Tab-separated table of C-alpha atoms and ligand atoms in Angstrom:
chain	number	residue	atom	x	y	z
A	11	MET	CA	-0.049	0.362	-0.201
A	12	GLN	CA	1.497	3.227	-1.123
A	13	VAL	CA	1.535	6.608	0.691
A	14	ILE	CA	-0.624	9.319	-0.886
A	15	SER	CA	-0.675	12.887	-0.105
A	16	ASN	CA	0.183	16.544	-1.225
A	17	GLU	CA	2.982	18.418	0.399
A	18	ALA	CA	1.098	21.657	-0.312
A	19	LEU	CA	-1.340	20.254	3.003
A	20	ALA	CA	1.203	21.077	5.374
A	21	ARG	CA	0.666	24.615	4.556
A	22	LEU	CA	-2.356	25.178	3.175
A	23	HIS	CA	-5.769	25.887	5.359
A	24	PRO	CA	-3.517	27.048	8.216
A	25	THR	CA	-5.970	26.661	11.635
A	26	VAL	CA	-2.792	28.156	13.999
A	27	HIS	CA	-3.550	26.767	17.508
A	28	HIS	CA	-6.458	24.449	16.444
A	29	PRO	CA	-5.912	20.790	16.908
A	30	GLU	CA	-6.305	20.260	12.918
A	31	SER	CA	-3.130	21.673	12.024
A	32	THR	CA	-0.540	22.235	9.002
A	33	ARG	CA	1.588	20.036	11.567
A	34	ARG	CA	-0.710	16.884	11.336
A	35	LEU	CA	0.896	16.993	7.869
A	36	GLU	CA	4.285	18.468	8.246
A	37	VAL	CA	5.153	15.417	10.976
A	38	LEU	CA	3.428	12.657	9.169
A	39	LEU	CA	5.259	13.680	5.530
A	40	GLU	CA	8.780	13.718	7.721
A	41	ALA	CA	7.660	10.543	8.897
A	42	VAL	CA	6.952	8.741	5.972
A	43	GLY	CA	9.830	10.025	3.851
A	44	GLU	CA	8.201	9.636	0.599
A	45	TRP	CA	4.747	9.558	-1.469
A	46	THR	CA	2.906	9.874	-4.279
A	47	GLU	CA	1.489	13.461	-4.753
A	48	ALA	CA	-2.145	13.587	-5.948
A	49	GLY	CA	-3.581	16.779	-7.319
A	50	PRO	CA	-6.792	17.856	-6.575
A	51	ALA	CA	-10.603	16.599	-7.057
A	52	THR	CA	-12.499	18.654	-9.512
A	53	VAL	CA	-15.628	20.394	-8.550
A	54	GLU	CA	-18.084	18.052	-10.496
A	55	GLN	CA	-16.247	15.277	-8.221
A	56	ILE	CA	-17.046	17.113	-5.258
A	57	GLU	CA	-20.838	17.666	-6.773
A	58	ARG	CA	-21.570	14.246	-6.414
A	59	CYS	CA	-21.575	14.352	-2.425
A	60	HIS	CA	-22.698	17.971	-1.948
A	61	SER	CA	-24.991	20.646	-2.976
A	62	PRO	CA	-23.557	23.449	-4.909
A	63	GLU	CA	-24.523	25.988	-2.382
A	64	HIS	CA	-22.348	23.886	0.142
A	65	ILE	CA	-19.307	24.047	-2.552
A	66	ALA	CA	-19.848	27.701	-3.521
A	67	ARG	CA	-19.546	28.711	0.283
A	68	ILE	CA	-16.189	27.183	0.376
A	69	ARG	CA	-14.998	28.592	-2.523
A	70	ALA	CA	-16.241	31.981	-1.575
A	71	ILE	CA	-13.976	32.115	1.702
A	72	GLU	CA	-11.565	35.041	1.532
A	73	GLY	CA	-10.534	35.829	4.917
A	74	ASP	CA	-10.242	34.045	8.412
A	75	THR	CA	-13.346	32.604	9.367
A	76	TRP	CA	-15.344	30.006	11.270
A	77	LEU	CA	-17.843	28.204	9.644
A	78	ASP	CA	-19.443	26.487	12.897
A	79	GLY	CA	-17.995	26.426	16.542
A	80	ASP	CA	-15.172	23.769	15.814
A	81	THR	CA	-14.396	24.500	12.042
A	82	PRO	CA	-11.687	27.160	10.964
A	83	ALA	CA	-11.424	28.413	7.490
A	84	SER	CA	-9.484	30.828	5.263
A	85	ALA	CA	-8.482	31.806	1.740
A	86	THR	CA	-6.908	28.818	0.914
A	87	SER	CA	-9.166	26.314	2.578
A	88	PHE	CA	-11.080	25.377	-0.454
A	89	GLU	CA	-7.840	24.906	-2.380
A	90	ALA	CA	-6.533	22.320	0.436
A	91	ALA	CA	-10.341	20.737	0.963
A	92	LEU	CA	-10.390	19.760	-3.274
A	93	LEU	CA	-6.441	18.538	-2.765
A	94	ALA	CA	-7.725	16.497	0.397
A	95	ALA	CA	-10.747	15.008	-2.040
A	96	GLY	CA	-8.312	14.312	-4.674
A	97	GLY	CA	-6.110	12.690	-2.429
A	98	ALA	CA	-8.548	10.284	-1.400
A	99	ILE	CA	-9.914	9.567	-4.905
A	100	GLU	CA	-6.187	8.627	-6.194
A	101	ALA	CA	-6.066	6.009	-3.062
A	102	ALA	CA	-9.152	4.590	-3.807
A	103	ARG	CA	-7.985	4.313	-7.094
A	104	THR	CA	-4.835	2.570	-6.482
A	105	GLY	CA	-5.700	1.126	-3.421
A	106	GLY	CA	-3.009	3.543	-1.129
A	107	PHE	CA	-3.227	5.626	2.047
A	108	ALA	CA	-4.308	8.893	1.812
A	109	LEU	CA	-2.814	11.283	4.128
A	110	VAL	CA	-4.638	14.346	3.865
A	111	ARG	CA	-6.214	17.029	5.723
A	112	PRO	CA	-8.679	18.713	6.593
A	113	PRO	CA	-10.542	14.982	7.440
A	114	GLY	CA	-14.070	14.672	5.734
A	115	HIS	CA	-16.232	12.656	7.659
A	116	HIS	CA	-18.132	15.001	9.636
A	117	ALA	CA	-18.972	16.823	6.368
A	118	THR	CA	-22.714	16.379	5.292
A	119	PRO	CA	-24.066	16.909	1.608
A	120	VAL	CA	-25.100	20.482	2.870
A	121	ARG	CA	-22.719	21.700	5.140
A	122	PRO	CA	-19.081	21.791	6.686
A	123	MET	CA	-18.951	20.236	10.321
A	124	GLY	CA	-16.080	19.417	12.712
A	125	PHE	CA	-13.113	20.218	11.331
A	126	CYS	CA	-14.429	18.905	8.041
A	127	LEU	CA	-14.900	20.649	5.071
A	128	PHE	CA	-15.596	18.195	1.790
A	129	ASN	CA	-16.418	14.403	2.658
A	130	ASN	CA	-13.084	12.940	1.257
A	131	VAL	CA	-13.824	9.309	1.729
A	132	ALA	CA	-17.237	9.888	-0.067
A	133	VAL	CA	-16.230	11.749	-2.782
A	134	ALA	CA	-13.682	8.790	-3.200
A	135	ALA	CA	-16.137	6.375	-2.994
A	136	ARG	CA	-18.444	7.975	-5.870
A	137	ALA	CA	-15.438	8.300	-7.981
A	138	ALA	CA	-14.762	4.789	-7.964
A	139	GLN	CA	-18.167	4.207	-8.834
A	140	VAL	CA	-18.895	6.598	-11.546
A	141	GLU	CA	-15.505	6.906	-13.001
A	142	GLU	CA	-14.120	3.152	-12.660
A	143	GLY	CA	-17.481	1.508	-12.736
A	144	LEU	CA	-16.904	-0.523	-9.513
A	145	GLU	CA	-20.535	-1.318	-7.928
A	146	ARG	CA	-20.490	-1.912	-4.300
A	147	ILE	CA	-18.301	0.088	-1.702
A	148	ALA	CA	-17.689	-0.536	1.667
A	149	ILE	CA	-16.450	2.392	4.005
A	150	VAL	CA	-15.421	1.100	7.418
A	151	ASP	CA	-14.833	4.335	9.942
A	152	TRP	CA	-12.787	3.774	13.171
A	153	ASP	CA	-12.265	7.397	13.598
A	154	VAL	CA	-13.479	7.613	17.330
A	155	HIS	CA	-16.023	10.223	16.257
A	156	HIS	CA	-19.251	8.952	14.485
A	157	GLY	CA	-18.998	9.538	10.644
A	158	ASN	CA	-22.171	11.226	10.642
A	159	GLY	CA	-21.449	13.305	7.239
A	160	THR	CA	-20.550	9.776	5.520
A	161	GLN	CA	-23.769	8.152	6.764
A	162	ASP	CA	-25.752	11.133	5.966
A	163	ILE	CA	-24.546	10.940	2.185
A	164	PHE	CA	-25.233	7.292	1.931
A	165	TRP	CA	-28.199	6.649	4.222
A	166	ASP	CA	-30.711	5.454	0.973
A	167	ASP	CA	-27.847	4.110	-1.100
A	168	PRO	CA	-27.635	0.238	-1.246
A	169	THR	CA	-24.564	0.155	-3.059
A	170	VAL	CA	-22.291	1.587	-0.285
A	171	LEU	CA	-21.998	0.047	3.152
A	172	PHE	CA	-20.890	2.170	5.801
A	173	VAL	CA	-19.817	0.702	9.142
A	174	SER	CA	-18.540	3.289	12.032
A	175	LEU	CA	-17.051	2.420	15.341
A	176	HIS	CA	-16.974	5.461	17.731
A	177	GLU	CA	-17.185	6.531	21.050
A	178	TRP	CA	-20.953	7.065	22.513
A	179	PRO	CA	-22.222	8.999	23.608
A	180	PHE	CA	-19.735	11.833	22.142
A	181	TYR	CA	-19.700	14.221	19.522
A	182	PRO	CA	-21.302	14.413	17.098
A	183	GLY	CA	-24.048	12.794	18.997
A	184	THR	CA	-25.220	10.681	15.996
A	185	GLY	CA	-24.553	6.867	15.682
A	186	ARG	CA	-26.476	5.836	18.866
A	187	PRO	CA	-27.721	2.179	19.704
A	188	GLY	CA	-30.225	1.193	17.045
A	189	GLU	CA	-29.628	3.745	14.519
A	190	GLY	CA	-29.060	2.482	11.256
A	191	ASN	CA	-30.441	0.236	8.340
A	192	ASP	CA	-29.513	-2.483	5.863
A	193	THR	CA	-26.313	-0.325	4.456
A	194	THR	CA	-25.803	1.720	7.641
A	195	VAL	CA	-24.087	-0.192	10.873
A	196	ASN	CA	-23.009	1.956	13.768
A	197	ILE	CA	-21.186	0.185	16.883
A	198	PRO	CA	-21.238	2.954	19.518
A	199	LEU	CA	-18.846	1.749	21.918
A	200	PRO	CA	-18.247	3.141	25.710
A	201	ALA	CA	-15.306	5.599	26.813
A	202	GLY	CA	-12.279	3.651	27.911
A	203	SER	CA	-12.784	0.852	25.364
A	204	GLY	CA	-9.416	-0.529	23.809
A	205	ASN	CA	-8.087	-3.193	21.630
A	206	GLU	CA	-9.927	-5.751	23.214
A	207	GLU	CA	-13.334	-4.003	22.472
A	208	TYR	CA	-12.560	-2.961	19.058
A	209	VAL	CA	-11.274	-6.391	18.358
A	210	LEU	CA	-14.299	-8.297	19.386
A	211	ALA	CA	-16.746	-5.925	17.181
A	212	PHE	CA	-14.790	-6.189	14.218
A	213	GLU	CA	-14.857	-10.051	14.430
A	214	GLU	CA	-18.409	-10.063	15.454
A	215	ILE	CA	-20.075	-7.324	13.478
A	216	VAL	CA	-17.472	-5.243	11.398
A	217	GLU	CA	-16.059	-8.259	9.109
A	218	PRO	CA	-19.039	-10.555	8.755
A	219	ALA	CA	-21.352	-7.179	7.696
A	220	VAL	CA	-18.344	-6.052	4.869
A	221	ARG	CA	-18.044	-9.998	4.053
A	222	GLY	CA	-21.526	-10.286	3.394
A	223	PHE	CA	-21.643	-7.279	1.480
A	224	GLU	CA	-19.151	-8.594	-0.989
A	225	PRO	CA	-17.446	-4.881	-1.999
A	226	ASP	CA	-15.394	-4.354	-4.911
A	227	LEU	CA	-13.719	-1.998	-2.638
A	228	LEU	CA	-13.145	-1.020	0.533
A	229	ILE	CA	-12.273	2.307	1.974
A	230	VAL	CA	-11.047	2.816	5.604
A	231	SER	CA	-11.792	6.257	7.517
A	232	ALA	CA	-8.767	5.989	9.451
A	233	GLY	CA	-8.787	8.292	12.227
A	234	PHE	CA	-6.202	7.682	15.128
A	235	ASP	CA	-8.038	9.929	17.869
A	236	ALA	CA	-9.096	6.506	19.598
A	237	HIS	CA	-5.639	6.153	20.626
A	238	ALA	CA	-4.913	6.169	24.319
A	239	ASP	CA	-3.083	9.521	24.026
A	240	ASP	CA	-5.328	11.165	21.673
A	241	PRO	CA	-6.397	14.837	23.563
A	242	LEU	CA	-9.887	14.652	22.003
A	243	ALA	CA	-11.224	11.534	23.395
A	244	SER	CA	-11.367	8.676	25.873
A	245	MET	CA	-10.775	5.565	24.028
A	246	GLU	CA	-7.418	3.285	24.653
A	247	VAL	CA	-6.465	1.566	21.248
A	248	SER	CA	-2.846	1.265	21.156
A	249	GLY	CA	-0.568	1.417	18.059
A	250	LEU	CA	-0.290	-2.719	17.682
A	251	GLY	CA	-4.521	-2.025	18.125
A	252	PHE	CA	-4.570	-0.278	14.721
A	253	ARG	CA	-1.876	-2.654	13.188
A	254	ASP	CA	-4.405	-5.320	14.034
A	255	LEU	CA	-7.533	-3.436	13.039
A	256	ALA	CA	-5.515	-2.912	9.414
A	257	ARG	CA	-4.756	-6.172	9.126
A	258	ARG	CA	-8.120	-7.549	9.694
A	259	CYS	CA	-9.465	-5.662	6.789
A	260	LEU	CA	-6.979	-7.657	4.374
A	261	GLY	CA	-9.242	-10.142	2.267
A	262	LEU	CA	-12.333	-8.211	2.955
A	263	ALA	CA	-12.385	-6.894	-0.501
A	264	PRO	CA	-10.359	-6.960	-3.599
A	265	ARG	CA	-8.907	-3.459	-3.145
A	266	ILE	CA	-8.598	-1.852	0.140
A	267	ALA	CA	-7.663	2.060	0.397
A	268	ALA	CA	-7.415	4.337	3.537
A	269	VAL	CA	-7.665	7.915	3.992
A	270	LEU	CA	-6.667	10.101	7.250
A	271	GLU	CA	-9.397	11.382	9.181
A	272	GLY	CA	-8.743	12.405	12.936
A	273	GLY	CA	-6.041	12.198	15.098
A	274	TYR	CA	-4.379	14.829	17.065
A	275	ASN	CA	-1.485	13.886	19.233
A	276	LEU	CA	1.326	14.969	16.981
A	277	GLU	CA	3.925	13.193	19.032
A	278	THR	CA	1.935	9.704	18.329
A	279	LEU	CA	0.379	10.279	14.945
A	280	PRO	CA	3.430	9.527	12.604
A	281	ARG	CA	3.767	6.009	14.666
A	282	LEU	CA	0.102	5.018	14.340
A	283	VAL	CA	0.028	5.831	10.802
A	284	HIS	CA	3.283	3.290	10.455
A	285	ALA	CA	1.763	0.521	12.401
A	286	THR	CA	-1.399	0.926	10.229
A	287	LEU	CA	0.386	0.797	6.980
A	288	ASP	CA	2.191	-2.297	8.155
A	289	GLY	CA	-1.133	-3.959	8.712
A	290	PHE	CA	-2.376	-2.785	5.610
A	291	ARG	CA	0.697	-4.422	4.129
A	292	GLY	CA	0.325	-7.746	5.846
B	132	LIG	ZN1	-12.511	12.065	14.866
């Protein structure tokens, strides 16, 4: 599994003291050393998942602003968001791991939310369907927060399976017990859950669901904020735990891709990405 990114993401969409900062990409790219540069998504690719009004709103930002209480943006945010989605598309196309920011899984069809501008994973899934003719896409989201935006985008779509493991109750409040349908599976886990709980959830729910769906492509929304040392959440997953989850994805689909979501401890983030790449590489 190759790493895909764009070094401009360590500079664009500066957020200064916000946890979702340019520093995340800086430390990751320094740690991985080499990667394949991906270009931006086109507006047409973004429009498959987001309303024209939503896209126009991000495009029109000229100065520093807040899109909601958690989501800063500025003049280069549109460019960064297109590059993030473009990296995700390239990862889905080639079976790579897109190290991109801003993250995407809270962005709904009609609004940015929770550090997210465009839903990178959703845009990548649609590109794989429309441009490559893949029929069935599975998305497994192990970011510590519920992927409410991804859930919204694919709620009524039987061709995309969305499975989310997340701390609950917690931000953004969705993904509660019993919330779901045939192709939307939520696995809310209590604060303090660690490797054991995540592995059990994979064995009992995630793996059977994805296998049963028989996807042409599996995309992992790979957040690392369920790590024990992450400042934003209260889970206890370790580096070896993420490696194990990645390894468990192998064999669930003929092609597997991953896209970075959260993960806000700059000390541990590179190590966690390495461990996960190890797992995906078998
Ligand atoms: Zn998160």
